[in-house]
GROMACS .gro file of C-alpha atoms in nm:
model
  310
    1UNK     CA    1  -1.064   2.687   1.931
    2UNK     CA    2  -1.136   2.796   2.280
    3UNK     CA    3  -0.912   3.137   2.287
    4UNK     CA    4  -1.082   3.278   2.636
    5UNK     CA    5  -0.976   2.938   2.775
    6UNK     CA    6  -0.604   2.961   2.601
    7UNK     CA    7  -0.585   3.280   2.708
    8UNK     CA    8  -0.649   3.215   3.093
    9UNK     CA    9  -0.406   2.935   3.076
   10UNK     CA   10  -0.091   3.115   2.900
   11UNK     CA   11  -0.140   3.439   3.217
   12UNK     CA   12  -0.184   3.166   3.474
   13UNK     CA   13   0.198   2.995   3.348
   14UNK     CA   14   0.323   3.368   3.304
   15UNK     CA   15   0.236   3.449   3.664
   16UNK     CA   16   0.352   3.111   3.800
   17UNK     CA   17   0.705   3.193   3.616
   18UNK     CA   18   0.671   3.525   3.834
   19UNK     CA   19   0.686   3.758   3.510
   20UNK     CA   20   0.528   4.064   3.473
   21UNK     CA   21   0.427   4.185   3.133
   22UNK     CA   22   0.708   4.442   3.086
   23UNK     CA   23   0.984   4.139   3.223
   24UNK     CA   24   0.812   3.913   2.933
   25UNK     CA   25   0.870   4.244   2.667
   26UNK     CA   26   1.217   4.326   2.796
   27UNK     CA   27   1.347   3.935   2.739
   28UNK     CA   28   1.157   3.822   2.426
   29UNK     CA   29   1.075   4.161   2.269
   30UNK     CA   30   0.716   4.054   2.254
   31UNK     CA   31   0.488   4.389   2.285
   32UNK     CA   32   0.321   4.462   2.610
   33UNK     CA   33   0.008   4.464   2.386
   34UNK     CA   34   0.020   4.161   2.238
   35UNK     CA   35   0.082   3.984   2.540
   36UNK     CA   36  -0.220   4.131   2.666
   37UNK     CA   37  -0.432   3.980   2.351
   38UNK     CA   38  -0.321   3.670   2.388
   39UNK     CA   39  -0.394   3.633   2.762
   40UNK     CA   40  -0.719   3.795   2.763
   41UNK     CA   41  -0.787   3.517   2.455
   42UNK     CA   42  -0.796   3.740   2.133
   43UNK     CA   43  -0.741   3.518   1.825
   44UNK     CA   44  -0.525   3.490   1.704
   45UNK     CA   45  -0.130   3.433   1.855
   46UNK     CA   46   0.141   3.404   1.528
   47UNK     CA   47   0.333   3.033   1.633
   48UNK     CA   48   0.661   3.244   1.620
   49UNK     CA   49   0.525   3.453   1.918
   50UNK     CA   50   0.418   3.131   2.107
   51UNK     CA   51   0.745   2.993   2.044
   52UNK     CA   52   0.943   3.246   2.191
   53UNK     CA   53   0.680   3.256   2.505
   54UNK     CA   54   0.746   2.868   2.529
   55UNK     CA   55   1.191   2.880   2.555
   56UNK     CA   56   1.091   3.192   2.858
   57UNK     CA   57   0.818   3.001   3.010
   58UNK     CA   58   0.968   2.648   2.987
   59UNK     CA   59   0.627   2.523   2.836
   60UNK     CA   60   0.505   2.414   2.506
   61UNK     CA   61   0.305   2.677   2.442
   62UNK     CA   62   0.214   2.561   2.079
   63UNK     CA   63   0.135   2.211   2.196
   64UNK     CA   64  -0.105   2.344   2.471
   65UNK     CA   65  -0.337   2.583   2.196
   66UNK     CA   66  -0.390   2.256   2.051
   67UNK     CA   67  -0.573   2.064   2.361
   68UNK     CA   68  -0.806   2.395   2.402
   69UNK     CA   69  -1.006   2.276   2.121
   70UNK     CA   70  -1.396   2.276   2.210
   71UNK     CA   71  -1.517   1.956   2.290
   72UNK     CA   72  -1.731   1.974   1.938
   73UNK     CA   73  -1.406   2.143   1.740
   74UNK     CA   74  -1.403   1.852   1.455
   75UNK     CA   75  -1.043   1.762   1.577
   76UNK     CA   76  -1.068   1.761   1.905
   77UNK     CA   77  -0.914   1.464   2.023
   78UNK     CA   78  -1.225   1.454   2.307
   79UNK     CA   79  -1.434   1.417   1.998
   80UNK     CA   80  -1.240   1.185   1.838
   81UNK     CA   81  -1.206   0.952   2.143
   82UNK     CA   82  -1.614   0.980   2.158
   83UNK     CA   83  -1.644   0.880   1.787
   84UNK     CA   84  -1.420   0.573   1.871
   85UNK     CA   85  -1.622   0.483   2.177
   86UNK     CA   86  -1.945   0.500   1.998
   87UNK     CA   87  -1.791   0.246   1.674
   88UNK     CA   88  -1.678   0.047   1.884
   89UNK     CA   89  -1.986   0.014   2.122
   90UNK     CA   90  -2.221   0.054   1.776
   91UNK     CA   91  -2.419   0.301   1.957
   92UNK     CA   92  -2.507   0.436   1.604
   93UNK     CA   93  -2.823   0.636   1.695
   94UNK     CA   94  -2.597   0.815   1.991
   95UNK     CA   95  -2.335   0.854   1.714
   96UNK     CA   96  -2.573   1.028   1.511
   97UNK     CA   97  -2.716   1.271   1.818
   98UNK     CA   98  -2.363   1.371   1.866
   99UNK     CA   99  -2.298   1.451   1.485
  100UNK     CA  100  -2.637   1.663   1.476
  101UNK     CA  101  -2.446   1.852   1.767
  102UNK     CA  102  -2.162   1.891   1.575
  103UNK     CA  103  -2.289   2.052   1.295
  104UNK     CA  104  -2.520   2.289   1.448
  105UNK     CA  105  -2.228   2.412   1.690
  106UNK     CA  106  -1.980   2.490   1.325
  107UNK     CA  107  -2.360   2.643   1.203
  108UNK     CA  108  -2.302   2.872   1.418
  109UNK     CA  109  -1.956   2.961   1.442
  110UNK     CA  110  -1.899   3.305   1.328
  111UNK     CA  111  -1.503   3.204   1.219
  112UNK     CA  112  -1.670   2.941   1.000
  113UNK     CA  113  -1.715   3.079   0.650
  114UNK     CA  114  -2.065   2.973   0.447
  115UNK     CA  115  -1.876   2.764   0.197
  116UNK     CA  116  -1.714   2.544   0.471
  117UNK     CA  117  -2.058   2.529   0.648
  118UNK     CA  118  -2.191   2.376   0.363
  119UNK     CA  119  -1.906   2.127   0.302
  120UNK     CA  120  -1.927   2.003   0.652
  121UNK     CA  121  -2.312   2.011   0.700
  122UNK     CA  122  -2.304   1.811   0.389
  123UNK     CA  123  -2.037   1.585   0.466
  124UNK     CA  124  -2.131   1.534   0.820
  125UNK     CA  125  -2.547   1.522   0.722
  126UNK     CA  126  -2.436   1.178   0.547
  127UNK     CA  127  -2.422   0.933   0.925
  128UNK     CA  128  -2.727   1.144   1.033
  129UNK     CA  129  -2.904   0.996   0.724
  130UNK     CA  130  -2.849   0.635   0.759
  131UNK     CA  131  -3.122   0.392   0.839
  132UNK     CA  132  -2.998   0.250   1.173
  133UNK     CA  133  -3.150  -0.007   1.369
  134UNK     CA  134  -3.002  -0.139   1.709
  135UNK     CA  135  -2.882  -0.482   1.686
  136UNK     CA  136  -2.579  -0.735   1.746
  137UNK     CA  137  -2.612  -0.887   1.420
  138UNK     CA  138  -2.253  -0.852   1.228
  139UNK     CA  139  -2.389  -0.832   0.893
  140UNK     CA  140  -2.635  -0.554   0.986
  141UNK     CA  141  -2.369  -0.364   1.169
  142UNK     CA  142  -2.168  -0.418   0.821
  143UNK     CA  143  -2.421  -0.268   0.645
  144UNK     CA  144  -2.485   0.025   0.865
  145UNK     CA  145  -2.084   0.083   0.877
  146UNK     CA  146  -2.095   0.017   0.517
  147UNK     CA  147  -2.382   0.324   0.437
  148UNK     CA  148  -2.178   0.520   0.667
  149UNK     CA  149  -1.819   0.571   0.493
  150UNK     CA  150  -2.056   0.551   0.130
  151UNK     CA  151  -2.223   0.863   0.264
  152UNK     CA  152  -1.910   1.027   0.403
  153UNK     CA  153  -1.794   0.937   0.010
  154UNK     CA  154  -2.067   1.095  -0.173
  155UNK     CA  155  -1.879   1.395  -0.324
  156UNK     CA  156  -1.647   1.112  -0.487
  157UNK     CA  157  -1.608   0.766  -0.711
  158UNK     CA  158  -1.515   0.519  -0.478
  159UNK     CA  159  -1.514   0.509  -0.055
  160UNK     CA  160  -1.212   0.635   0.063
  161UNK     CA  161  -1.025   0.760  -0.257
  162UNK     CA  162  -0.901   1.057  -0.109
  163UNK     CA  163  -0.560   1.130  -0.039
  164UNK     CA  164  -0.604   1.234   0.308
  165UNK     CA  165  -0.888   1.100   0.523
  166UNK     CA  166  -1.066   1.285   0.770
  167UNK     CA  167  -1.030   1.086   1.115
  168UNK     CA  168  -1.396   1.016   1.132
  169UNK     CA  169  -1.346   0.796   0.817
  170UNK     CA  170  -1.079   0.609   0.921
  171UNK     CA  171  -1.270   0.525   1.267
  172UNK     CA  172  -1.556   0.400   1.079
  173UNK     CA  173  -1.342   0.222   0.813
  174UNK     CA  174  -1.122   0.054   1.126
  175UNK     CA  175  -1.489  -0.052   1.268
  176UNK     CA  176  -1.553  -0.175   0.932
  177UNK     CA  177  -1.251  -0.393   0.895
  178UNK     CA  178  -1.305  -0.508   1.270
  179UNK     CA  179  -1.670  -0.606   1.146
  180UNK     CA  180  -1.539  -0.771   0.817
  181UNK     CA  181  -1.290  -0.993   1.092
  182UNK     CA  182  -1.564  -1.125   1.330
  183UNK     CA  183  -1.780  -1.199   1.025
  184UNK     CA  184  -1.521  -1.438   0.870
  185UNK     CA  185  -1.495  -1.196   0.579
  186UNK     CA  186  -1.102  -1.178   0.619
  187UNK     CA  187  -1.045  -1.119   0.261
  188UNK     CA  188  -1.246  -0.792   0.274
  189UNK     CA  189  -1.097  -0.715   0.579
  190UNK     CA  190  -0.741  -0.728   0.439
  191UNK     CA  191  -0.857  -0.530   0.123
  192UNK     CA  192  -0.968  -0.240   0.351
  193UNK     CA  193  -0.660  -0.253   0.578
  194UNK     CA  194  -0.427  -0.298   0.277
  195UNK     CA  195  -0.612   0.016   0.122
  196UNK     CA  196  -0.613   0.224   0.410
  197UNK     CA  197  -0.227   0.126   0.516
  198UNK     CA  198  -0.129   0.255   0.181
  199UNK     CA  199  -0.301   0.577   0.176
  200UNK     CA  200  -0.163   0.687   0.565
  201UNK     CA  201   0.200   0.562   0.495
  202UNK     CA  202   0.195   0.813   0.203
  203UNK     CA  203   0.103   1.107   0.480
  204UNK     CA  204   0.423   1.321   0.515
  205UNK     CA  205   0.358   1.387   0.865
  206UNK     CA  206   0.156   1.119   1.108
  207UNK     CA  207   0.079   1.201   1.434
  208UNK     CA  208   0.086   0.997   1.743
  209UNK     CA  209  -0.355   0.908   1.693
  210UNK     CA  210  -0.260   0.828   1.319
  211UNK     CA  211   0.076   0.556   1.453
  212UNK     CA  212  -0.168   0.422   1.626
  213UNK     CA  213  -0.416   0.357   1.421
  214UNK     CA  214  -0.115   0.234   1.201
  215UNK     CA  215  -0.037  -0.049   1.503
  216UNK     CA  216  -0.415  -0.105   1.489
  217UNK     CA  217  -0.423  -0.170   1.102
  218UNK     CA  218  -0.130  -0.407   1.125
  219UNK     CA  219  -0.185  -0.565   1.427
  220UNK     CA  220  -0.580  -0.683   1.221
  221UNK     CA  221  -0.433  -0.762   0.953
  222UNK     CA  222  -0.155  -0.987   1.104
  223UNK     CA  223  -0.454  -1.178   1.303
  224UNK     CA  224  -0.678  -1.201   0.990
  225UNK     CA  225  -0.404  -1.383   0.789
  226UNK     CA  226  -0.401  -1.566   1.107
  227UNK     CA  227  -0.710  -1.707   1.057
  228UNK     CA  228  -0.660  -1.770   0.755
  229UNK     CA  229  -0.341  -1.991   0.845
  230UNK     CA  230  -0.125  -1.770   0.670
  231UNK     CA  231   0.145  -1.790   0.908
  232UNK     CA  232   0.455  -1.665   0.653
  233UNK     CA  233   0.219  -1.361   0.609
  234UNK     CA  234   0.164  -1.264   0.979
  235UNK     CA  235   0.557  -1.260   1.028
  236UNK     CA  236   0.621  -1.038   0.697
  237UNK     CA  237   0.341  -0.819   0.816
  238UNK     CA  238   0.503  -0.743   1.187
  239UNK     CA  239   0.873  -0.770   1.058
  240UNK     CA  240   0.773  -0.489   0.835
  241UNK     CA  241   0.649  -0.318   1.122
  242UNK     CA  242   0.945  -0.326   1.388
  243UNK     CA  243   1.155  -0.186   1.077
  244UNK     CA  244   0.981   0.098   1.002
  245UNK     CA  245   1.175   0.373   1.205
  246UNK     CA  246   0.897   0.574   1.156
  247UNK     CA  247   0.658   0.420   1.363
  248UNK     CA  248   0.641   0.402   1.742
  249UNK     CA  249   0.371   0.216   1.914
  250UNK     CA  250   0.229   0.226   2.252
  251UNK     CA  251   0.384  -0.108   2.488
  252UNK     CA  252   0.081  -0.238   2.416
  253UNK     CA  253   0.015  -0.253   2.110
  254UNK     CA  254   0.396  -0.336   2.034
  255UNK     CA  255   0.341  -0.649   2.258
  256UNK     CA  256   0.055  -0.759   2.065
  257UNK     CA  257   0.240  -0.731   1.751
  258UNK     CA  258   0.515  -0.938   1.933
  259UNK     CA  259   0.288  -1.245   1.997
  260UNK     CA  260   0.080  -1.220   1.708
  261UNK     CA  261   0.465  -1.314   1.546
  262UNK     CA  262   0.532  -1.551   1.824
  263UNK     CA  263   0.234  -1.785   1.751
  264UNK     CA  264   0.279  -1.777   1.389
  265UNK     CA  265   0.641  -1.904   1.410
  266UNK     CA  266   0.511  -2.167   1.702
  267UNK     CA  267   0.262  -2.296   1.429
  268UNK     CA  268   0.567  -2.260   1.171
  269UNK     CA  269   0.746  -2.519   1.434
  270UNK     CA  270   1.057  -2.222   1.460
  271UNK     CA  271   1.125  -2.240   1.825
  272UNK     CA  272   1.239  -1.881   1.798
  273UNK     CA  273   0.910  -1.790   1.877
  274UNK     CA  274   0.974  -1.896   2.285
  275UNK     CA  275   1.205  -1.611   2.307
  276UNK     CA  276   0.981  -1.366   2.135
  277UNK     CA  277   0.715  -1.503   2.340
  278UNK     CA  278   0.941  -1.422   2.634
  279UNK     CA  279   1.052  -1.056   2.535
  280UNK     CA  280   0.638  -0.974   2.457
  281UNK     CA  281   0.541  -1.098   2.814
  282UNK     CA  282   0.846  -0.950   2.997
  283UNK     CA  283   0.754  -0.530   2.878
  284UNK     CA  284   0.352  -0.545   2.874
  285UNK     CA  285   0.228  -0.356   3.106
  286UNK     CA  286   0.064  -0.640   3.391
  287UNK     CA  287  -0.271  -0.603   3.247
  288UNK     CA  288  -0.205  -0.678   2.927
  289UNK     CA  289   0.088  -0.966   3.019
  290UNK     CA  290  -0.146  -1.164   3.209
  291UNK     CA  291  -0.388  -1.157   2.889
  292UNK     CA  292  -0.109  -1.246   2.696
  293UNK     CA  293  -0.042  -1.560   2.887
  294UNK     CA  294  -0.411  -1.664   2.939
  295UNK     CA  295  -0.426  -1.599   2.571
  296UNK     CA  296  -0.132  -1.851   2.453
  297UNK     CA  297  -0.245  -2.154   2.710
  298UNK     CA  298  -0.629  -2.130   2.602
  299UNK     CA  299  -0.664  -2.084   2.291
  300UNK     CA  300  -0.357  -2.202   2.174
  301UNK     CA  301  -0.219  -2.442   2.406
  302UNK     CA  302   0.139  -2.324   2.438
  303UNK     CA  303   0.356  -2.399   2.725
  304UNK     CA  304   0.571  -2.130   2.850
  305UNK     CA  305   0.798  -2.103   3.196
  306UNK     CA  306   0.600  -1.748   3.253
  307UNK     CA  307   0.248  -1.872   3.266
  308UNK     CA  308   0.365  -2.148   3.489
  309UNK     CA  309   0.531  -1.864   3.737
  310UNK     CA  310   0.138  -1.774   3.792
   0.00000   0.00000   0.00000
């Protein structure tokens, strides 16, 4: 966590509220002192002292120590969105340069204690240690995936048997699953999704990154039992889905999950699916809704008043 940075960015709301230090002690009864630590970045600020800063300074205080995470800090959502780049491009060997940096910046963080520098060297060591070599072929990138979460697992029985799951594992499992899709392997696919979906809905708490990789998980496994002309399947799968209160997708992804349902009840013969159909196009963002209705006249050859409009 970068305090200094925190610290800078808590005095730079005070003074834009046009507080001084003792106005900040009189209203919240925070000390003069420890106002003074937190803005000159000493770690670290109790959440009930942030809290009352936030109702003064109208801003989520809390929320904001969170996104001063260093770029390397293993939940940093920077790093996170780099892991996902790299799966998704299978730049493996820039995967694994970017680990290496990863565990020599927690070697040598003095908050880090020896024993948790061991776990992570270890756990992290694992995708440094995999035989990579740079190709397009699926099954090799199955394989390399494959060594991957096996060496992320090698403190347990089984690949992904723990009750929580470190984000970097469900990346690489996602990839995997994504892998398992374009190889034809939709059974294995489904397995992993299946697995994975039961293990995050059991989380007490999911965050918006872990609802999304929800949507991603259900949205795969509604198109794999697609392909697999499973059509009753695809509808249970998003039904299931838009009932789950829990759960709040980006437009997006909601849209996919929309026509994913739309197509299976058009192959059913339910002509329900024109107004789903309808509803999915209407709220995509334009992007997206012209994909959508490329998407339904190509590859599957349904009419629809919308993509005539174009």
């Amino acid at each position: 966590m970068n305090f200094i940075e925190y610290g800078d960015l808590v005095l730079s709301i005070r003074k834009n509220c046009g507080f001084t230090r003792e106005q900040v002690r009189e209203v919240t009864g925070i000390s003069i002192e420890t106002l003074r630590r937190i803005e000159c970045g000493k770690p670290e600020p109790k959440l009930s002292t942030l809290d009352k800063l936030s109702f003064l300074y109208k801003v989520d205080l809390i929320e904001l120590l969170t996104k001063t995470r260093i770029p390397l800090d293993f939940f940093s959502e920077d790093l996170i969105d780099e892991i996902i780049n790299k799966m998704t491009n299978m730049e493996y060997e820039e995967l694994k340069v970017m680990i290496q940096k990863i565990i020599e910046n927690m070697l040598c963080d003095k908050s880090t204690t020896p024993t948790e520098k061991k776990f992570f060297n270890d756990f992290l060591n694992s995708i440094t240690l995999v035989e990579i070599s740079e190709t397009k072929n699926l099954t090799k990138n199955i394989i390399t995936l494959e060594n991957i979460l096996i060496g992320l697992s090698s403190n347990r029985k089984t690949m992904l048997s723990d009750q929580y799951f470190y984000t970097i594992e469900l990346i690489t499992a996602i990839a995997l699953m994504i892998q398992y899709r374009r190889n034809n392997q939709n059974t294995k696919a489904i397995r992993i999704i299946q697995q994975l979906l039961y293990k995050t809905k059991q989380y007490p708490y999911l965050n918006k990154r872990q609802i999304n990789f929800l949507g991603s998980l259900y949205l795969n496994l509604s198109y794999s039992y697609h392909i697999m002309d499973e059509h009753d399947e695809v509808i249970h799968v998003v039904d299931e889905v838009l009932l789950d209160k829990k759960l709040a997708f980006t437009t997006t992804l909601l849209c996919d999950l929309l026509t994913r349902k739309a197509i299976a009840l058009y192959h059913l013969g339910d002509d329900s699916y024109y107004d789903i159909l309808t509803s999915a196009i209407i709220i995509a963002p334009p992007t997206r809704s012209r994909f959508i209705k490329s998407m339904i006249k190509s590859q599957y050859n349904i009419t629809h008043h919308l993509c005539d409009a174009d």
